[in-house]
Amino acid sequence: MSTTNSPYTYADAGVSIAAGNALVKAIAPLAKATARPGATSELGGFGGFFDPKAAGYSDPLLVAANDGVGTKLKLAIDHNRHDTVGIDLVAMCVNDLIVQGAEPLFFLDYFATGKLENGVAEQVIAGIAEGCKLAGCALIGGETAEMPGMYAAGDYDLAGFCVGAVERGEQLTGDKVAPGDVLLGLASSGVHSNGYSLVRRLAADKGWKLERPAIFDQERLLIDALMAPTRIYVASLLPLIRGGLINGLAHITGGGLLENIPRILPQGAHAMVDADLWPQPRLMAFLQAQGAIEPEEMARTFNCGIGMVVAVSEESVAEVTTRLEAAGETVFAVGRIETGETGCTVRGAVETWSAKGHWSATHLG
């Protein structure tokens, strides 16, 4: 008895070489539009070259960061909003570089899915290219992986990798932060890319109608308010860092104000953040009300309207504020550095963040 084996192909297993090639062809001009001094290689090679000298550096330290966008990605997939999560991906990486004084130079992305869907990967990567342009870094490569059986239909995953540079001696390590410094907060554009597991839980439990106008903003669908891309602070901050006007920077991501500010504090410095000093964004008030979330929990879960905290010497406050506002940032004085155990306290008065009494939350470390 004989059996015949019909020939197998990669397409039979669910992988389309043609779809992958078509995607590379479609995204090549997007990547080319992000070119900057130092980045000259074309997509399609086995790696991307970058020349720090051509970028103007003489003795650079390289700084690397990688990140994803968390479960915000699931909202994007469920509601067909693929065009801005790429900006989030870049923002999460480049904002982590700028807080160390580093200029983002080049970016690589990883996009993985069960089956390449027409247009979805291209929309995502167009967002990545847009984020790179905003940050001034070049998209020099990436990986698009089609992996049948690894993901549910329509699902995909994203990761980003970014390398930046800072001239030796100009890096921000937090050692310049000292008692007496003023803390300035730069307004966030929304929830950014942290806290979405709680947002999605609330949406499910409370039966939110995401495709209808938000009750706090009738001009916007609730899903669009929730999907607003993370603000990229690089262009605003870089000239001030190079001018020696900034003592420290904290990117407010997972852990909120409470846990991120201590990451840049030297021994003996305690950050006192006064929540009375800036208005609570209506989106944050909505999330808090929907979940009956205590103010202390807000301070460690969401950015609460502040996406970046800047520590500056008192004599530099006016100049830094003026220049940041001229660069398009909304700036609030949010607190001070005091002498004390290394850490951060966020506090507020009655009614601030819907509090029934005076409140404070402290994180040491």
Protein backbone atom coordinates (compact mmCIF):
# COMPACT_ATOMS: atom_id res chain seq x y z
CA MET A 1 0.00 0.00 0.00
CA SER A 2 1.51 3.36 -0.97
CA THR A 3 0.72 6.91 0.06
CA THR A 4 1.59 10.05 -1.76
CA ASN A 5 2.70 13.16 0.01
CA SER A 6 1.30 16.34 -1.49
CA PRO A 7 3.90 19.10 -1.42
CA TYR A 8 3.64 21.47 1.53
CA THR A 9 4.25 25.22 1.30
CA TYR A 10 4.81 27.91 3.93
CA ALA A 11 1.45 29.41 2.86
CA ASP A 12 -0.25 26.10 3.77
CA ALA A 13 1.06 26.64 7.32
CA GLY A 14 -0.49 30.12 7.39
CA VAL A 15 2.50 32.33 6.57
CA SER A 16 2.39 34.61 3.54
CA ILE A 17 5.82 35.59 2.23
CA ALA A 18 4.09 37.82 -0.33
CA ALA A 19 2.18 39.72 2.37
CA GLY A 20 5.41 40.28 4.28
CA ASN A 21 7.20 41.55 1.18
CA ALA A 22 4.28 43.84 0.32
CA LEU A 23 4.41 45.30 3.82
CA VAL A 24 8.15 46.03 3.61
CA LYS A 25 7.54 47.78 0.30
CA ALA A 26 4.68 49.82 1.78
CA ILE A 27 6.58 50.95 4.89
CA ALA A 28 9.93 51.74 3.22
CA PRO A 29 8.89 55.33 2.34
CA LEU A 30 7.50 55.80 5.87
CA ALA A 31 10.87 54.85 7.32
CA LYS A 32 12.74 56.98 4.78
CA ALA A 33 10.74 60.03 5.91
CA THR A 34 12.30 59.68 9.39
CA ALA A 35 15.90 59.93 8.12
CA ARG A 36 18.23 62.18 10.14
CA PRO A 37 21.98 62.89 10.22
CA GLY A 38 23.76 59.65 11.11
CA ALA A 39 21.11 57.31 9.69
CA THR A 40 21.71 56.34 6.10
CA SER A 41 20.83 52.65 5.68
CA GLU A 42 17.80 51.44 3.73
CA LEU A 43 15.22 49.01 5.15
CA GLY A 44 15.60 45.40 4.08
CA GLY A 45 19.15 44.65 5.20
CA PHE A 46 20.10 42.48 8.16
CA GLY A 47 20.56 45.51 10.40
CA GLY A 48 20.63 49.30 10.42
CA PHE A 49 23.76 51.44 10.64
CA PHE A 50 24.03 54.68 12.60
CA ASP A 51 26.98 57.08 12.69
CA PRO A 52 27.09 59.11 15.96
CA LYS A 53 29.80 61.43 14.54
CA ALA A 54 27.54 62.38 11.64
CA ALA A 55 24.89 63.16 14.27
CA GLY A 56 27.26 65.72 15.81
CA TYR A 57 28.61 63.79 18.80
CA SER A 58 32.30 63.73 19.74
CA ASP A 59 32.35 61.56 22.89
CA PRO A 60 28.84 60.14 23.30
CA LEU A 61 27.46 57.78 25.89
CA LEU A 62 24.83 55.53 24.37
CA VAL A 63 21.57 55.04 26.27
CA ALA A 64 19.05 52.33 25.34
CA ALA A 65 15.38 51.87 26.19
CA ASN A 66 12.68 49.40 25.21
CA ASP A 67 8.98 49.24 25.99
CA GLY A 68 5.51 48.29 24.78
CA VAL A 69 2.14 50.01 25.12
CA GLY A 70 0.52 47.58 27.54
CA THR A 71 -3.15 46.67 27.30
CA LYS A 72 -3.95 49.92 25.50
CA LEU A 73 -3.19 47.70 22.51
CA LYS A 74 -6.26 45.59 23.27
CA LEU A 75 -8.48 48.70 23.13
CA ALA A 76 -6.90 49.59 19.78
CA ILE A 77 -7.59 46.12 18.40
CA ASP A 78 -11.14 45.85 19.76
CA HIS A 79 -12.13 49.28 18.42
CA ASN A 80 -10.11 49.38 15.18
CA ARG A 81 -7.91 52.31 16.25
CA HIS A 82 -4.52 51.29 14.88
CA ASP A 83 -3.16 54.63 13.68
CA THR A 84 -1.82 56.10 16.95
CA VAL A 85 -0.56 53.17 19.07
CA GLY A 86 2.71 53.48 17.13
CA ILE A 87 3.11 57.00 18.52
CA ASP A 88 2.54 55.56 22.01
CA LEU A 89 5.22 52.95 21.37
CA VAL A 90 7.81 55.54 20.37
CA ALA A 91 6.78 57.92 23.17
CA MET A 92 7.25 55.32 25.89
CA CYS A 93 10.82 54.72 24.74
CA VAL A 94 11.98 58.23 23.81
CA ASN A 95 10.53 59.87 26.93
CA ASP A 96 12.56 57.35 28.95
CA LEU A 97 15.69 58.43 27.07
CA ILE A 98 15.18 62.20 27.38
CA VAL A 99 14.90 61.93 31.18
CA GLN A 100 18.51 60.71 31.13
CA GLY A 101 19.56 63.68 29.02
CA ALA A 102 19.83 61.55 25.89
CA GLU A 103 18.71 62.55 22.39
CA PRO A 104 16.88 59.64 20.71
CA LEU A 105 18.86 58.66 17.58
CA PHE A 106 17.28 55.54 16.14
CA PHE A 107 14.35 53.24 16.69
CA LEU A 108 13.46 49.65 15.83
CA ASP A 109 10.06 48.02 16.20
CA TYR A 110 8.75 44.49 16.63
CA PHE A 111 5.27 43.71 15.28
CA ALA A 112 3.94 40.17 15.78
CA THR A 113 0.61 38.71 14.72
CA GLY A 114 -1.02 35.42 13.77
CA LYS A 115 -1.89 36.59 10.26
CA LEU A 116 -0.89 39.82 8.54
CA GLU A 117 -4.11 41.75 7.97
CA ASN A 118 -4.34 44.13 5.05
CA GLY A 119 -3.50 47.62 6.21
CA VAL A 120 -3.34 47.00 9.99
CA ALA A 121 0.43 46.60 10.24
CA GLU A 122 0.90 49.51 7.84
CA GLN A 123 -1.31 51.77 9.98
CA VAL A 124 0.60 50.80 13.11
CA ILE A 125 3.99 51.36 11.49
CA ALA A 126 2.83 54.69 10.01
CA GLY A 127 2.13 55.72 13.63
CA ILE A 128 5.61 54.57 14.63
CA ALA A 129 7.11 56.67 11.82
CA GLU A 130 5.06 59.68 12.94
CA GLY A 131 6.30 59.22 16.52
CA CYS A 132 9.88 59.01 15.28
CA LYS A 133 9.47 62.28 13.35
CA LEU A 134 8.09 63.99 16.48
CA ALA A 135 11.04 62.68 18.49
CA GLY A 136 13.66 63.45 15.83
CA CYS A 137 14.88 59.85 15.63
CA ALA A 138 15.23 57.58 12.62
CA LEU A 139 13.23 54.38 12.12
CA ILE A 140 16.09 52.23 10.85
CA GLY A 141 14.59 48.76 11.00
CA GLY A 142 12.34 46.29 12.73
CA GLU A 143 10.81 42.86 12.65
CA THR A 144 7.39 41.87 11.38
CA ALA A 145 6.58 38.34 12.54
CA GLU A 146 3.64 36.33 11.19
CA MET A 147 3.13 33.45 13.63
CA PRO A 148 0.03 31.29 13.09
CA GLY A 149 -1.35 29.78 16.27
CA MET A 150 0.40 32.23 18.60
CA TYR A 151 -2.27 34.95 18.62
CA ALA A 152 -6.06 35.07 18.50
CA ALA A 153 -7.57 36.29 15.21
CA GLY A 154 -6.97 40.02 14.79
CA ASP A 155 -4.59 40.28 17.75
CA TYR A 156 -1.07 41.61 17.47
CA ASP A 157 1.73 42.63 19.81
CA LEU A 158 4.16 45.52 19.68
CA ALA A 159 7.53 46.30 21.20
CA GLY A 160 9.89 49.19 20.55
CA PHE A 161 13.63 49.65 21.01
CA CYS A 162 15.39 53.00 20.94
CA VAL A 163 19.01 54.11 21.28
CA GLY A 164 19.98 57.66 22.20
CA ALA A 165 23.17 59.54 22.91
CA VAL A 166 24.38 62.17 25.34
CA GLU A 167 27.81 63.80 25.43
CA ARG A 168 29.90 62.43 28.29
CA GLY A 169 29.37 64.62 31.37
CA GLU A 170 25.98 65.97 30.26
CA GLN A 171 23.87 62.96 31.30
CA LEU A 172 21.07 63.47 33.84
CA THR A 173 21.40 61.04 36.73
CA GLY A 174 19.47 62.90 39.45
CA ASP A 175 22.63 63.86 41.34
CA LYS A 176 21.98 67.56 40.62
CA VAL A 177 18.51 67.46 42.23
CA ALA A 178 18.63 69.15 45.65
CA PRO A 179 16.35 70.50 48.40
CA GLY A 180 14.97 73.86 47.30
CA ASP A 181 14.43 72.76 43.69
CA VAL A 182 11.02 73.49 42.22
CA LEU A 183 9.06 70.71 40.52
CA LEU A 184 7.33 71.70 37.27
CA GLY A 185 4.77 69.40 35.68
CA LEU A 186 4.21 69.16 31.93
CA ALA A 187 0.61 68.37 31.02
CA SER A 188 -0.14 64.90 29.68
CA SER A 189 -2.30 64.32 26.60
CA GLY A 190 -4.50 61.78 28.41
CA VAL A 191 -3.98 58.41 30.09
CA HIS A 192 -0.77 57.92 28.00
CA SER A 193 0.10 54.19 28.11
CA ASN A 194 -0.34 53.06 31.70
CA GLY A 195 -3.33 52.00 33.75
CA TYR A 196 -5.28 50.48 30.85
CA SER A 197 -5.94 47.18 32.59
CA LEU A 198 -7.96 49.19 35.11
CA VAL A 199 -9.55 51.33 32.36
CA ARG A 200 -10.65 48.21 30.46
CA ARG A 201 -11.96 46.60 33.64
CA LEU A 202 -14.05 49.70 34.35
CA ALA A 203 -15.30 49.80 30.75
CA ALA A 204 -16.47 46.18 31.02
CA ASP A 205 -17.95 46.40 34.51
CA LYS A 206 -19.71 49.74 33.96
CA GLY A 207 -20.87 49.00 30.42
CA TRP A 208 -19.32 52.12 28.86
CA LYS A 209 -20.53 53.02 25.36
CA LEU A 210 -17.09 53.71 23.93
CA GLU A 211 -18.30 54.74 20.47
CA ARG A 212 -20.51 57.52 21.87
CA PRO A 213 -19.50 61.07 22.90
CA ALA A 214 -17.75 61.19 26.28
CA ILE A 215 -19.91 62.66 29.05
CA PHE A 216 -17.00 64.96 29.96
CA ASP A 217 -16.41 66.09 26.35
CA GLN A 218 -19.33 65.99 23.93
CA GLU A 219 -17.00 66.83 21.01
CA ARG A 220 -15.13 63.53 21.35
CA LEU A 221 -16.00 59.87 21.34
CA LEU A 222 -15.03 58.21 24.61
CA ILE A 223 -12.80 55.71 22.76
CA ASP A 224 -10.89 58.58 21.11
CA ALA A 225 -10.34 60.30 24.46
CA LEU A 226 -8.99 57.03 25.87
CA MET A 227 -6.79 56.35 22.80
CA ALA A 228 -5.17 59.83 22.67
CA PRO A 229 -1.48 59.12 21.99
CA THR A 230 1.19 59.65 24.63
CA ARG A 231 2.79 63.09 24.41
CA ILE A 232 6.41 63.14 23.23
CA TYR A 233 8.44 65.69 25.24
CA VAL A 234 11.81 65.34 23.50
CA ALA A 235 11.86 68.46 21.29
CA SER A 236 10.73 70.74 24.13
CA LEU A 237 13.22 69.46 26.69
CA LEU A 238 16.40 68.80 24.70
CA PRO A 239 17.53 72.46 24.32
CA LEU A 240 16.99 73.09 28.05
CA ILE A 241 18.96 69.97 28.99
CA ARG A 242 21.82 71.04 26.74
CA GLY A 243 21.68 74.51 28.29
CA GLY A 244 22.20 73.03 31.76
CA LEU A 245 18.86 74.38 33.03
CA ILE A 246 17.34 71.06 34.16
CA ASN A 247 18.47 69.20 37.28
CA GLY A 248 16.28 66.13 36.87
CA LEU A 249 13.39 64.65 34.89
CA ALA A 250 10.84 61.96 35.72
CA HIS A 251 8.66 60.34 33.05
CA ILE A 252 5.32 59.55 34.73
CA THR A 253 4.42 56.01 33.67
CA GLY A 254 3.30 52.93 35.65
CA GLY A 255 3.40 53.77 39.35
CA GLY A 256 2.19 57.32 38.71
CA LEU A 257 3.63 60.45 40.31
CA LEU A 258 4.17 58.65 43.57
CA GLU A 259 6.59 55.98 42.38
CA ASN A 260 8.33 57.61 39.41
CA ILE A 261 9.62 60.83 40.97
CA PRO A 262 11.74 58.99 43.62
CA ARG A 263 13.64 57.26 40.79
CA ILE A 264 15.56 60.51 40.14
CA LEU A 265 16.16 61.62 43.75
CA PRO A 266 19.51 61.48 45.55
CA GLN A 267 19.78 60.44 49.21
CA GLY A 268 18.21 62.96 51.58
CA ALA A 269 15.84 64.51 49.00
CA HIS A 270 12.05 64.16 49.33
CA ALA A 271 9.61 65.37 46.69
CA MET A 272 6.49 67.10 48.01
CA VAL A 273 3.81 67.22 45.29
CA ASP A 274 0.73 69.35 45.95
CA ALA A 275 -2.26 68.14 43.93
CA ASP A 276 -4.06 71.45 44.65
CA LEU A 277 -1.67 73.23 42.26
CA TRP A 278 -3.08 72.00 38.94
CA PRO A 279 -6.58 71.22 37.66
CA GLN A 280 -7.58 67.57 37.51
CA PRO A 281 -8.28 66.74 33.83
CA ARG A 282 -11.91 65.82 33.20
CA LEU A 283 -10.89 62.42 31.81
CA MET A 284 -9.07 61.62 35.07
CA ALA A 285 -12.06 62.84 37.11
CA PHE A 286 -14.31 60.57 35.03
CA LEU A 287 -12.10 57.52 35.61
CA GLN A 288 -11.88 58.28 39.31
CA ALA A 289 -15.64 58.73 39.70
CA GLN A 290 -16.48 55.62 37.67
CA GLY A 291 -14.23 53.45 39.84
CA ALA A 292 -14.75 55.29 43.15
CA ILE A 293 -10.93 55.38 43.18
CA GLU A 294 -9.27 56.86 46.26
CA PRO A 295 -6.93 59.85 45.63
CA GLU A 296 -3.97 57.85 46.94
CA GLU A 297 -4.67 55.11 44.38
CA MET A 298 -4.95 57.70 41.59
CA ALA A 299 -1.48 59.03 42.51
CA ARG A 300 0.11 55.59 42.04
CA THR A 301 -1.91 54.38 39.04
CA PHE A 302 -2.43 57.25 36.56
CA ASN A 303 -0.38 60.28 35.51
CA CYS A 304 -3.22 62.48 36.85
CA GLY A 305 -2.64 65.06 34.11
CA ILE A 306 1.15 65.32 34.46
CA GLY A 307 3.21 63.32 31.97
CA MET A 308 6.66 64.66 32.86
CA VAL A 309 8.07 66.22 36.04
CA VAL A 310 10.98 68.64 35.74
CA ALA A 311 13.22 69.53 38.70
CA VAL A 312 14.81 72.98 38.32
CA SER A 313 16.69 75.40 40.56
CA GLU A 314 14.49 78.22 41.84
CA GLU A 315 16.40 80.87 39.87
CA SER A 316 15.74 78.98 36.61
CA VAL A 317 11.98 78.49 37.04
CA ALA A 318 10.88 81.58 35.09
CA GLU A 319 13.17 80.95 32.12
CA VAL A 320 12.41 77.21 31.95
CA THR A 321 8.66 77.84 32.18
CA THR A 322 8.75 80.52 29.45
CA ARG A 323 10.79 78.37 27.10
CA LEU A 324 8.68 75.25 27.64
CA GLU A 325 5.48 77.20 27.02
CA ALA A 326 7.00 78.69 23.86
CA ALA A 327 7.70 75.09 22.75
CA GLY A 328 4.00 74.25 23.16
CA GLU A 329 3.95 72.67 26.61
CA THR A 330 1.40 73.42 29.34
CA VAL A 331 3.44 73.93 32.51
CA PHE A 332 2.33 73.82 36.16
CA ALA A 333 4.34 74.30 39.34
CA VAL A 334 3.48 71.03 41.14
CA GLY A 335 5.75 70.95 44.19
CA ARG A 336 9.22 71.21 45.67
CA ILE A 337 12.18 69.14 46.80
CA GLU A 338 12.61 69.13 50.57
CA THR A 339 15.17 67.61 52.91
CA GLY A 340 14.02 64.22 54.16
CA GLU A 341 14.00 60.49 53.51
CA THR A 342 14.32 59.75 49.79
CA GLY A 343 10.86 59.43 48.31
CA CYS A 344 7.74 61.29 47.25
CA THR A 345 4.58 62.52 48.97
CA VAL A 346 1.50 63.54 46.97
CA ARG A 347 -1.05 65.44 49.03
CA GLY A 348 -4.25 67.38 48.54
CA ALA A 349 -6.93 69.31 50.36
CA VAL A 350 -10.63 68.53 50.82
CA GLU A 351 -12.34 68.15 47.40
CA THR A 352 -9.04 67.88 45.50
CA TRP A 353 -9.47 64.68 43.46
CA SER A 354 -12.91 64.30 45.10
CA ALA A 355 -11.39 63.80 48.55
CA LYS A 356 -13.70 63.95 51.57
CA GLY A 357 -10.84 65.26 53.71
CA HIS A 358 -7.18 66.27 53.56
CA TRP A 359 -5.16 63.38 52.17
CA SER A 360 -1.60 62.33 51.42
CA ALA A 361 0.20 59.32 50.02
CA THR A 362 3.92 58.59 50.44
CA HIS A 363 6.29 56.27 48.62
CA LEU A 364 9.83 55.84 49.96
CA GLY A 365 12.70 54.46 47.94
